[in-house]
């Protein structure tokens, strides 16, 4: 094992000790901030602070606990005084009916951002823990977390997602067990009001869902509304950050798809995974170049064998490289 007493700055042994925690810290910081890019920045700052302070780490607590304490402080400093990120349907507006335009684009800081599943969910391991990890980064759950004050958010994530004991959380936050339990009770009430729970979290995509996704990919690329009708729930929702516009109901979604959204005909979809949910990079054909160019990152929510929600994230310049999606598609 690497010598845990290595103290000199720049010693690769220190980096080797810290690096295995990057993925779980990224998941933690993402749940705290609701932003994939801010989470990456927070983790990098955590690593830098830990690297600089490692010579003062005396091993009185586990290295993992020490890193989480640093990451929590980084996130709390970052969130201080900032407006919460949200999904379009969380902004208080009513769903659009037969919308014909998107309205103005809102700033990037308005929105919860997606993150590649592989950056926050463990590979292999206990299936129950993996299911909880994926469930707890679903966009709906991340949206609910943003309604919590930052310290309550940290308490809920540490206790409910990471399964820390109350005394461990109290030590991390420099408070009492009673205070932690009180914060957890309030946080649970807020999350339950959103009709979300991590209890008995299922795997999100099974064999039947894989077939559903294959049928969706084929039907969307053909832009076959009849075939898509069988796949999309009657009460499905759709949104398109950075626009506040959102709609509910298959009829209104389809009215958009064959109206203002008709330019999506002849698209190409490249499968990926975001937030523990199935996703596609969507490419629209450019007749001048003859290739398909990035248009949106689609994230789907599947419920009872149908598509219940489709989110089109349009910030492809930043998101496609993060998801490892190609810059163009040629066929």
PDB file of N, CA, C and O in Angstrom, residues 253-306:
ATOM      1  N   UNK A 253     -47.160  17.717 -27.106  1.00  0.00           N
ATOM      2  CA  UNK A 253     -45.786  17.400 -27.502  1.00  0.00           C
ATOM      3  C   UNK A 253     -45.714  17.143 -29.001  1.00  0.00           C
ATOM      4  O   UNK A 253     -44.859  17.688 -29.705  1.00  0.00           O
ATOM      5  N   UNK A 254     -46.634  16.353 -29.524  1.00  0.00           N
ATOM      6  CA  UNK A 254     -46.625  16.046 -30.955  1.00  0.00           C
ATOM      7  C   UNK A 254     -46.959  17.280 -31.795  1.00  0.00           C
ATOM      8  O   UNK A 254     -46.447  17.442 -32.907  1.00  0.00           O
ATOM      9  N   UNK A 255     -47.833  18.149 -31.268  1.00  0.00           N
ATOM     10  CA  UNK A 255     -48.144  19.379 -31.992  1.00  0.00           C
ATOM     11  C   UNK A 255     -46.883  20.218 -32.172  1.00  0.00           C
ATOM     12  O   UNK A 255     -46.694  20.869 -33.212  1.00  0.00           O
ATOM     13  N   UNK A 256     -46.015  20.185 -31.167  1.00  0.00           N
ATOM     14  CA  UNK A 256     -44.743  20.896 -31.283  1.00  0.00           C
ATOM     15  C   UNK A 256     -43.827  20.184 -32.281  1.00  0.00           C
ATOM     16  O   UNK A 256     -43.199  20.815 -33.126  1.00  0.00           O
ATOM     17  N   UNK A 257     -43.769  18.863 -32.193  1.00  0.00           N
ATOM     18  CA  UNK A 257     -42.849  18.107 -33.046  1.00  0.00           C
ATOM     19  C   UNK A 257     -43.176  18.269 -34.534  1.00  0.00           C
ATOM     20  O   UNK A 257     -42.267  18.314 -35.363  1.00  0.00           O
ATOM     21  N   UNK A 258     -44.457  18.338 -34.875  1.00  0.00           N
ATOM     22  CA  UNK A 258     -44.812  18.483 -36.293  1.00  0.00           C
ATOM     23  C   UNK A 258     -44.992  19.949 -36.682  1.00  0.00           C
ATOM     24  O   UNK A 258     -45.181  20.249 -37.863  1.00  0.00           O
ATOM     25  N   UNK A 259     -44.906  20.858 -35.688  1.00  0.00           N
ATOM     26  CA  UNK A 259     -44.986  22.294 -35.955  1.00  0.00           C
ATOM     27  C   UNK A 259     -43.607  22.921 -35.890  1.00  0.00           C
ATOM     28  O   UNK A 259     -42.764  22.665 -36.767  1.00  0.00           O
ATOM     29  N   UNK A 260     -43.329  23.738 -34.845  1.00  0.00           N
ATOM     30  CA  UNK A 260     -42.018  24.383 -34.757  1.00  0.00           C
ATOM     31  C   UNK A 260     -40.845  23.410 -34.724  1.00  0.00           C
ATOM     32  O   UNK A 260     -39.738  23.751 -35.154  1.00  0.00           O
ATOM     33  N   UNK A 261     -41.081  22.208 -34.226  1.00  0.00           N
ATOM     34  CA  UNK A 261     -39.996  21.237 -34.124  1.00  0.00           C
ATOM     35  C   UNK A 261     -39.818  20.355 -35.340  1.00  0.00           C
ATOM     36  O   UNK A 261     -39.023  19.403 -35.308  1.00  0.00           O
ATOM     37  N   UNK A 262     -40.506  20.658 -36.424  1.00  0.00           N
ATOM     38  CA  UNK A 262     -40.458  19.789 -37.603  1.00  0.00           C
ATOM     39  C   UNK A 262     -39.074  19.705 -38.219  1.00  0.00           C
ATOM     40  O   UNK A 262     -38.789  18.768 -38.985  1.00  0.00           O
ATOM     41  N   UNK A 263     -38.205  20.644 -37.895  1.00  0.00           N
ATOM     42  CA  UNK A 263     -36.835  20.595 -38.421  1.00  0.00           C
ATOM     43  C   UNK A 263     -36.068  19.385 -37.887  1.00  0.00           C
ATOM     44  O   UNK A 263     -34.977  19.075 -38.380  1.00  0.00           O
ATOM     45  N   UNK A 264     -36.634  18.700 -36.885  1.00  0.00           N
ATOM     46  CA  UNK A 264     -35.992  17.488 -36.353  1.00  0.00           C
ATOM     47  C   UNK A 264     -36.182  16.274 -37.255  1.00  0.00           C
ATOM     48  O   UNK A 264     -35.614  15.209 -36.978  1.00  0.00           O
ATOM     49  N   UNK A 265     -36.989  16.413 -38.305  1.00  0.00           N
ATOM     50  CA  UNK A 265     -37.105  15.316 -39.252  1.00  0.00           C
ATOM     51  C   UNK A 265     -35.722  14.971 -39.812  1.00  0.00           C
ATOM     52  O   UNK A 265     -34.883  15.846 -40.012  1.00  0.00           O
ATOM     53  N   UNK A 266     -35.511  13.693 -40.073  1.00  0.00           N
ATOM     54  CA  UNK A 266     -34.243  13.225 -40.642  1.00  0.00           C
ATOM     55  C   UNK A 266     -33.077  13.404 -39.675  1.00  0.00           C
ATOM     56  O   UNK A 266     -31.935  13.576 -40.098  1.00  0.00           O
ATOM     57  N   UNK A 267     -33.376  13.374 -38.357  1.00  0.00           N
ATOM     58  CA  UNK A 267     -32.302  13.432 -37.368  1.00  0.00           C
ATOM     59  C   UNK A 267     -31.622  12.068 -37.242  1.00  0.00           C
ATOM     60  O   UNK A 267     -32.153  11.045 -37.676  1.00  0.00           O
ATOM     61  N   UNK A 268     -30.459  12.084 -36.638  1.00  0.00           N
ATOM     62  CA  UNK A 268     -29.761  10.868 -36.259  1.00  0.00           C
ATOM     63  C   UNK A 268     -29.559  10.887 -34.746  1.00  0.00           C
ATOM     64  O   UNK A 268     -29.284  11.951 -34.168  1.00  0.00           O
ATOM     65  N   UNK A 269     -29.701   9.731 -34.104  1.00  0.00           N
ATOM     66  CA  UNK A 269     -29.548   9.617 -32.659  1.00  0.00           C
ATOM     67  C   UNK A 269     -28.389   8.680 -32.336  1.00  0.00           C
ATOM     68  O   UNK A 269     -28.269   7.600 -32.913  1.00  0.00           O
ATOM     69  N   UNK A 270     -27.551   9.107 -31.383  1.00  0.00           N
ATOM     70  CA  UNK A 270     -26.423   8.300 -30.914  1.00  0.00           C
ATOM     71  C   UNK A 270     -26.664   8.007 -29.436  1.00  0.00           C
ATOM     72  O   UNK A 270     -26.729   8.936 -28.620  1.00  0.00           O
ATOM     73  N   UNK A 271     -26.817   6.728 -29.048  1.00  0.00           N
ATOM     74  CA  UNK A 271     -27.135   6.400 -27.655  1.00  0.00           C
ATOM     75  C   UNK A 271     -26.011   6.771 -26.690  1.00  0.00           C
ATOM     76  O   UNK A 271     -24.830   6.668 -27.003  1.00  0.00           O
ATOM     77  N   UNK A 272     -26.413   7.207 -25.497  1.00  0.00           N
ATOM     78  CA  UNK A 272     -25.496   7.451 -24.394  1.00  0.00           C
ATOM     79  C   UNK A 272     -26.301   7.292 -23.106  1.00  0.00           C
ATOM     80  O   UNK A 272     -27.414   6.769 -23.124  1.00  0.00           O
ATOM     81  N   UNK A 273     -25.747   7.714 -21.991  1.00  0.00           N
ATOM     82  CA  UNK A 273     -26.463   7.617 -20.712  1.00  0.00           C
ATOM     83  C   UNK A 273     -26.161   8.858 -19.888  1.00  0.00           C
ATOM     84  O   UNK A 273     -25.004   9.274 -19.777  1.00  0.00           O
ATOM     85  N   UNK A 274     -27.207   9.435 -19.313  1.00  0.00           N
ATOM     86  CA  UNK A 274     -27.065  10.649 -18.499  1.00  0.00           C
ATOM     87  C   UNK A 274     -27.898  10.506 -17.238  1.00  0.00           C
ATOM     88  O   UNK A 274     -29.045  10.067 -17.295  1.00  0.00           O
ATOM     89  N   UNK A 275     -27.298  10.839 -16.093  1.00  0.00           N
ATOM     90  CA  UNK A 275     -28.047  10.852 -14.839  1.00  0.00           C
ATOM     91  C   UNK A 275     -28.740   9.521 -14.544  1.00  0.00           C
ATOM     92  O   UNK A 275     -29.838   9.484 -13.996  1.00  0.00           O
ATOM     93  N   UNK A 276     -28.094   8.432 -14.897  1.00  0.00           N
ATOM     94  CA  UNK A 276     -28.690   7.121 -14.674  1.00  0.00           C
ATOM     95  C   UNK A 276     -29.879   6.841 -15.551  1.00  0.00           C
ATOM     96  O   UNK A 276     -30.623   5.881 -15.315  1.00  0.00           O
ATOM     97  N   UNK A 277     -30.080   7.641 -16.582  1.00  0.00           N
ATOM     98  CA  UNK A 277     -31.227   7.510 -17.479  1.00  0.00           C
ATOM     99  C   UNK A 277     -30.735   7.346 -18.915  1.00  0.00           C
ATOM    100  O   UNK A 277     -29.644   7.809 -19.269  1.00  0.00           O
ATOM    101  N   UNK A 278     -31.549   6.720 -19.775  1.00  0.00           N
ATOM    102  CA  UNK A 278     -31.158   6.610 -21.184  1.00  0.00           C
ATOM    103  C   UNK A 278     -31.146   7.977 -21.848  1.00  0.00           C
ATOM    104  O   UNK A 278     -31.957   8.852 -21.529  1.00  0.00           O
ATOM    105  N   UNK A 279     -30.213   8.159 -22.777  1.00  0.00           N
ATOM    106  CA  UNK A 279     -30.078   9.446 -23.446  1.00  0.00           C
ATOM    107  C   UNK A 279     -29.569   9.225 -24.867  1.00  0.00           C
ATOM    108  O   UNK A 279     -29.042   8.160 -25.209  1.00  0.00           O
ATOM    109  N   UNK A 280     -29.739  10.256 -25.680  1.00  0.00           N
ATOM    110  CA  UNK A 280     -29.265  10.219 -27.063  1.00  0.00           C
ATOM    111  C   UNK A 280     -28.663  11.572 -27.422  1.00  0.00           C
ATOM    112  O   UNK A 280     -29.211  12.627 -27.067  1.00  0.00           O
ATOM    113  N   UNK A 281     -27.553  11.526 -28.143  1.00  0.00           N
ATOM    114  CA  UNK A 281     -27.102  12.726 -28.822  1.00  0.00           C
ATOM    115  C   UNK A 281     -27.891  12.843 -30.111  1.00  0.00           C
ATOM    116  O   UNK A 281     -27.923  11.898 -30.915  1.00  0.00           O
ATOM    117  N   UNK A 282     -28.574  13.980 -30.310  1.00  0.00           N
ATOM    118  CA  UNK A 282     -29.390  14.177 -31.508  1.00  0.00           C
ATOM    119  C   UNK A 282     -28.648  15.081 -32.483  1.00  0.00           C
ATOM    120  O   UNK A 282     -28.153  16.150 -32.115  1.00  0.00           O
ATOM    121  N   UNK A 283     -28.613  14.650 -33.747  1.00  0.00           N
ATOM    122  CA  UNK A 283     -27.920  15.386 -34.801  1.00  0.00           C
ATOM    123  C   UNK A 283     -28.899  15.721 -35.918  1.00  0.00           C
ATOM    124  O   UNK A 283     -29.667  14.857 -36.351  1.00  0.00           O
ATOM    125  N   UNK A 284     -28.873  16.985 -36.366  1.00  0.00           N
ATOM    126  CA  UNK A 284     -29.738  17.404 -37.473  1.00  0.00           C
ATOM    127  C   UNK A 284     -28.917  17.521 -38.754  1.00  0.00           C
ATOM    128  O   UNK A 284     -27.755  17.925 -38.728  1.00  0.00           O
ATOM    129  N   UNK A 285     -29.540  17.196 -39.865  1.00  0.00           N
ATOM    130  CA  UNK A 285     -28.849  17.181 -41.148  1.00  0.00           C
ATOM    131  C   UNK A 285     -28.607  18.598 -41.656  1.00  0.00           C
ATOM    132  O   UNK A 285     -29.494  19.448 -41.624  1.00  0.00           O
ATOM    133  N   UNK A 286     -27.373  18.825 -42.106  1.00  0.00           N
ATOM    134  CA  UNK A 286     -27.022  20.089 -42.752  1.00  0.00           C
ATOM    135  C   UNK A 286     -26.883  19.823 -44.242  1.00  0.00           C
ATOM    136  O   UNK A 286     -25.901  19.211 -44.679  1.00  0.00           O
ATOM    137  N   UNK A 287     -27.841  20.275 -45.063  1.00  0.00           N
ATOM    138  CA  UNK A 287     -27.794  19.959 -46.495  1.00  0.00           C
ATOM    139  C   UNK A 287     -26.597  20.585 -47.199  1.00  0.00           C
ATOM    140  O   UNK A 287     -26.170  20.091 -48.258  1.00  0.00           O
ATOM    141  N   UNK A 288     -26.032  21.639 -46.616  1.00  0.00           N
ATOM    142  CA  UNK A 288     -24.882  22.283 -47.258  1.00  0.00           C
ATOM    143  C   UNK A 288     -23.614  21.449 -47.121  1.00  0.00           C
ATOM    144  O   UNK A 288     -22.767  21.430 -48.020  1.00  0.00           O
ATOM    145  N   UNK A 289     -23.466  20.787 -45.986  1.00  0.00           N
ATOM    146  CA  UNK A 289     -22.261  19.981 -45.759  1.00  0.00           C
ATOM    147  C   UNK A 289     -22.501  18.489 -45.991  1.00  0.00           C
ATOM    148  O   UNK A 289     -21.557  17.724 -46.151  1.00  0.00           O
ATOM    149  N   UNK A 290     -23.785  18.076 -45.962  1.00  0.00           N
ATOM    150  CA  UNK A 290     -24.112  16.678 -46.154  1.00  0.00           C
ATOM    151  C   UNK A 290     -23.913  15.819 -44.920  1.00  0.00           C
ATOM    152  O   UNK A 290     -24.045  14.599 -44.995  1.00  0.00           O
ATOM    153  N   UNK A 291     -23.614  16.439 -43.777  1.00  0.00           N
ATOM    154  CA  UNK A 291     -23.427  15.676 -42.543  1.00  0.00           C
ATOM    155  C   UNK A 291     -24.470  16.107 -41.518  1.00  0.00           C
ATOM    156  O   UNK A 291     -25.158  17.121 -41.675  1.00  0.00           O
ATOM    157  N   UNK A 292     -24.599  15.297 -40.472  1.00  0.00           N
ATOM    158  CA  UNK A 292     -25.518  15.596 -39.385  1.00  0.00           C
ATOM    159  C   UNK A 292     -24.736  16.258 -38.256  1.00  0.00           C
ATOM    160  O   UNK A 292     -23.694  15.751 -37.822  1.00  0.00           O
ATOM    161  N   UNK A 293     -25.229  17.390 -37.781  1.00  0.00           N
ATOM    162  CA  UNK A 293     -24.516  18.201 -36.799  1.00  0.00           C
ATOM    163  C   UNK A 293     -25.258  18.220 -35.460  1.00  0.00           C
ATOM    164  O   UNK A 293     -26.483  18.057 -35.421  1.00  0.00           O
ATOM    165  N   UNK A 294     -24.555  18.428 -34.341  1.00  0.00           N
ATOM    166  CA  UNK A 294     -25.188  18.380 -33.020  1.00  0.00           C
ATOM    167  C   UNK A 294     -26.355  19.351 -32.896  1.00  0.00           C
ATOM    168  O   UNK A 294     -26.271  20.510 -33.305  1.00  0.00           O
ATOM    169  N   UNK A 295     -27.430  18.830 -32.295  1.00  0.00           N
ATOM    170  CA  UNK A 295     -28.615  19.662 -32.077  1.00  0.00           C
ATOM    171  C   UNK A 295     -29.047  19.658 -30.612  1.00  0.00           C
ATOM    172  O   UNK A 295     -29.320  20.694 -30.029  1.00  0.00           O
ATOM    173  N   UNK A 296     -29.102  18.471 -29.998  1.00  0.00           N
ATOM    174  CA  UNK A 296     -29.586  18.405 -28.618  1.00  0.00           C
ATOM    175  C   UNK A 296     -29.116  17.111 -27.965  1.00  0.00           C
ATOM    176  O   UNK A 296     -28.850  16.110 -28.642  1.00  0.00           O
ATOM    177  N   UNK A 297     -29.021  17.151 -26.662  1.00  0.00           N
ATOM    178  CA  UNK A 297     -28.867  15.941 -25.859  1.00  0.00           C
ATOM    179  C   UNK A 297     -30.244  15.595 -25.323  1.00  0.00           C
ATOM    180  O   UNK A 297     -30.811  16.332 -24.519  1.00  0.00           O
ATOM    181  N   UNK A 298     -30.805  14.479 -25.801  1.00  0.00           N
ATOM    182  CA  UNK A 298     -32.115  14.033 -25.336  1.00  0.00           C
ATOM    183  C   UNK A 298     -31.939  13.110 -24.129  1.00  0.00           C
ATOM    184  O   UNK A 298     -31.164  12.157 -24.196  1.00  0.00           O
ATOM    185  N   UNK A 299     -32.673  13.380 -23.058  1.00  0.00           N
ATOM    186  CA  UNK A 299     -32.693  12.477 -21.908  1.00  0.00           C
ATOM    187  C   UNK A 299     -34.127  12.017 -21.705  1.00  0.00           C
ATOM    188  O   UNK A 299     -35.052  12.832 -21.651  1.00  0.00           O
ATOM    189  N   UNK A 300     -34.307  10.704 -21.588  1.00  0.00           N
ATOM    190  CA  UNK A 300     -35.642  10.113 -21.492  1.00  0.00           C
ATOM    191  C   UNK A 300     -35.880   9.546 -20.102  1.00  0.00           C
ATOM    192  O   UNK A 300     -34.983   8.960 -19.493  1.00  0.00           O
ATOM    193  N   UNK A 301     -37.091   9.734 -19.624  1.00  0.00           N
ATOM    194  CA  UNK A 301     -37.564   9.074 -18.406  1.00  0.00           C
ATOM    195  C   UNK A 301     -38.554   7.990 -18.828  1.00  0.00           C
ATOM    196  O   UNK A 301     -39.534   8.279 -19.535  1.00  0.00           O
ATOM    197  N   UNK A 302     -38.290   6.766 -18.411  1.00  0.00           N
ATOM    198  CA  UNK A 302     -39.155   5.644 -18.775  1.00  0.00           C
ATOM    199  C   UNK A 302     -39.994   5.227 -17.574  1.00  0.00           C
ATOM    200  O   UNK A 302     -39.473   5.055 -16.471  1.00  0.00           O
ATOM    201  N   UNK A 303     -41.300   5.066 -17.795  1.00  0.00           N
ATOM    202  CA  UNK A 303     -42.216   4.645 -16.735  1.00  0.00           C
ATOM    203  C   UNK A 303     -43.170   3.609 -17.313  1.00  0.00           C
ATOM    204  O   UNK A 303     -43.858   3.878 -18.307  1.00  0.00           O
ATOM    205  N   UNK A 304     -43.187   2.435 -16.691  1.00  0.00           N
ATOM    206  CA  UNK A 304     -44.125   1.377 -17.085  1.00  0.00           C
ATOM    207  C   UNK A 304     -44.103   1.097 -18.584  1.00  0.00           C
ATOM    208  O   UNK A 304     -45.139   0.979 -19.247  1.00  0.00           O
ATOM    209  N   UNK A 305     -42.903   1.016 -19.146  1.00  0.00           N
ATOM    210  CA  UNK A 305     -42.774   0.605 -20.529  1.00  0.00           C
ATOM    211  C   UNK A 305     -43.073   1.662 -21.559  1.00  0.00           C
ATOM    212  O   UNK A 305     -43.245   1.340 -22.747  1.00  0.00           O
ATOM    213  N   UNK A 306     -43.121   2.926 -21.153  1.00  0.00           N
ATOM    214  CA  UNK A 306     -43.320   4.013 -22.102  1.00  0.00           C
ATOM    215  C   UNK A 306     -42.428   5.197 -21.720  1.00  0.00           C
ATOM    216  O   UNK A 306     -41.902   5.282 -20.606  1.00  0.00           O
TER     217      UNK A 306
END
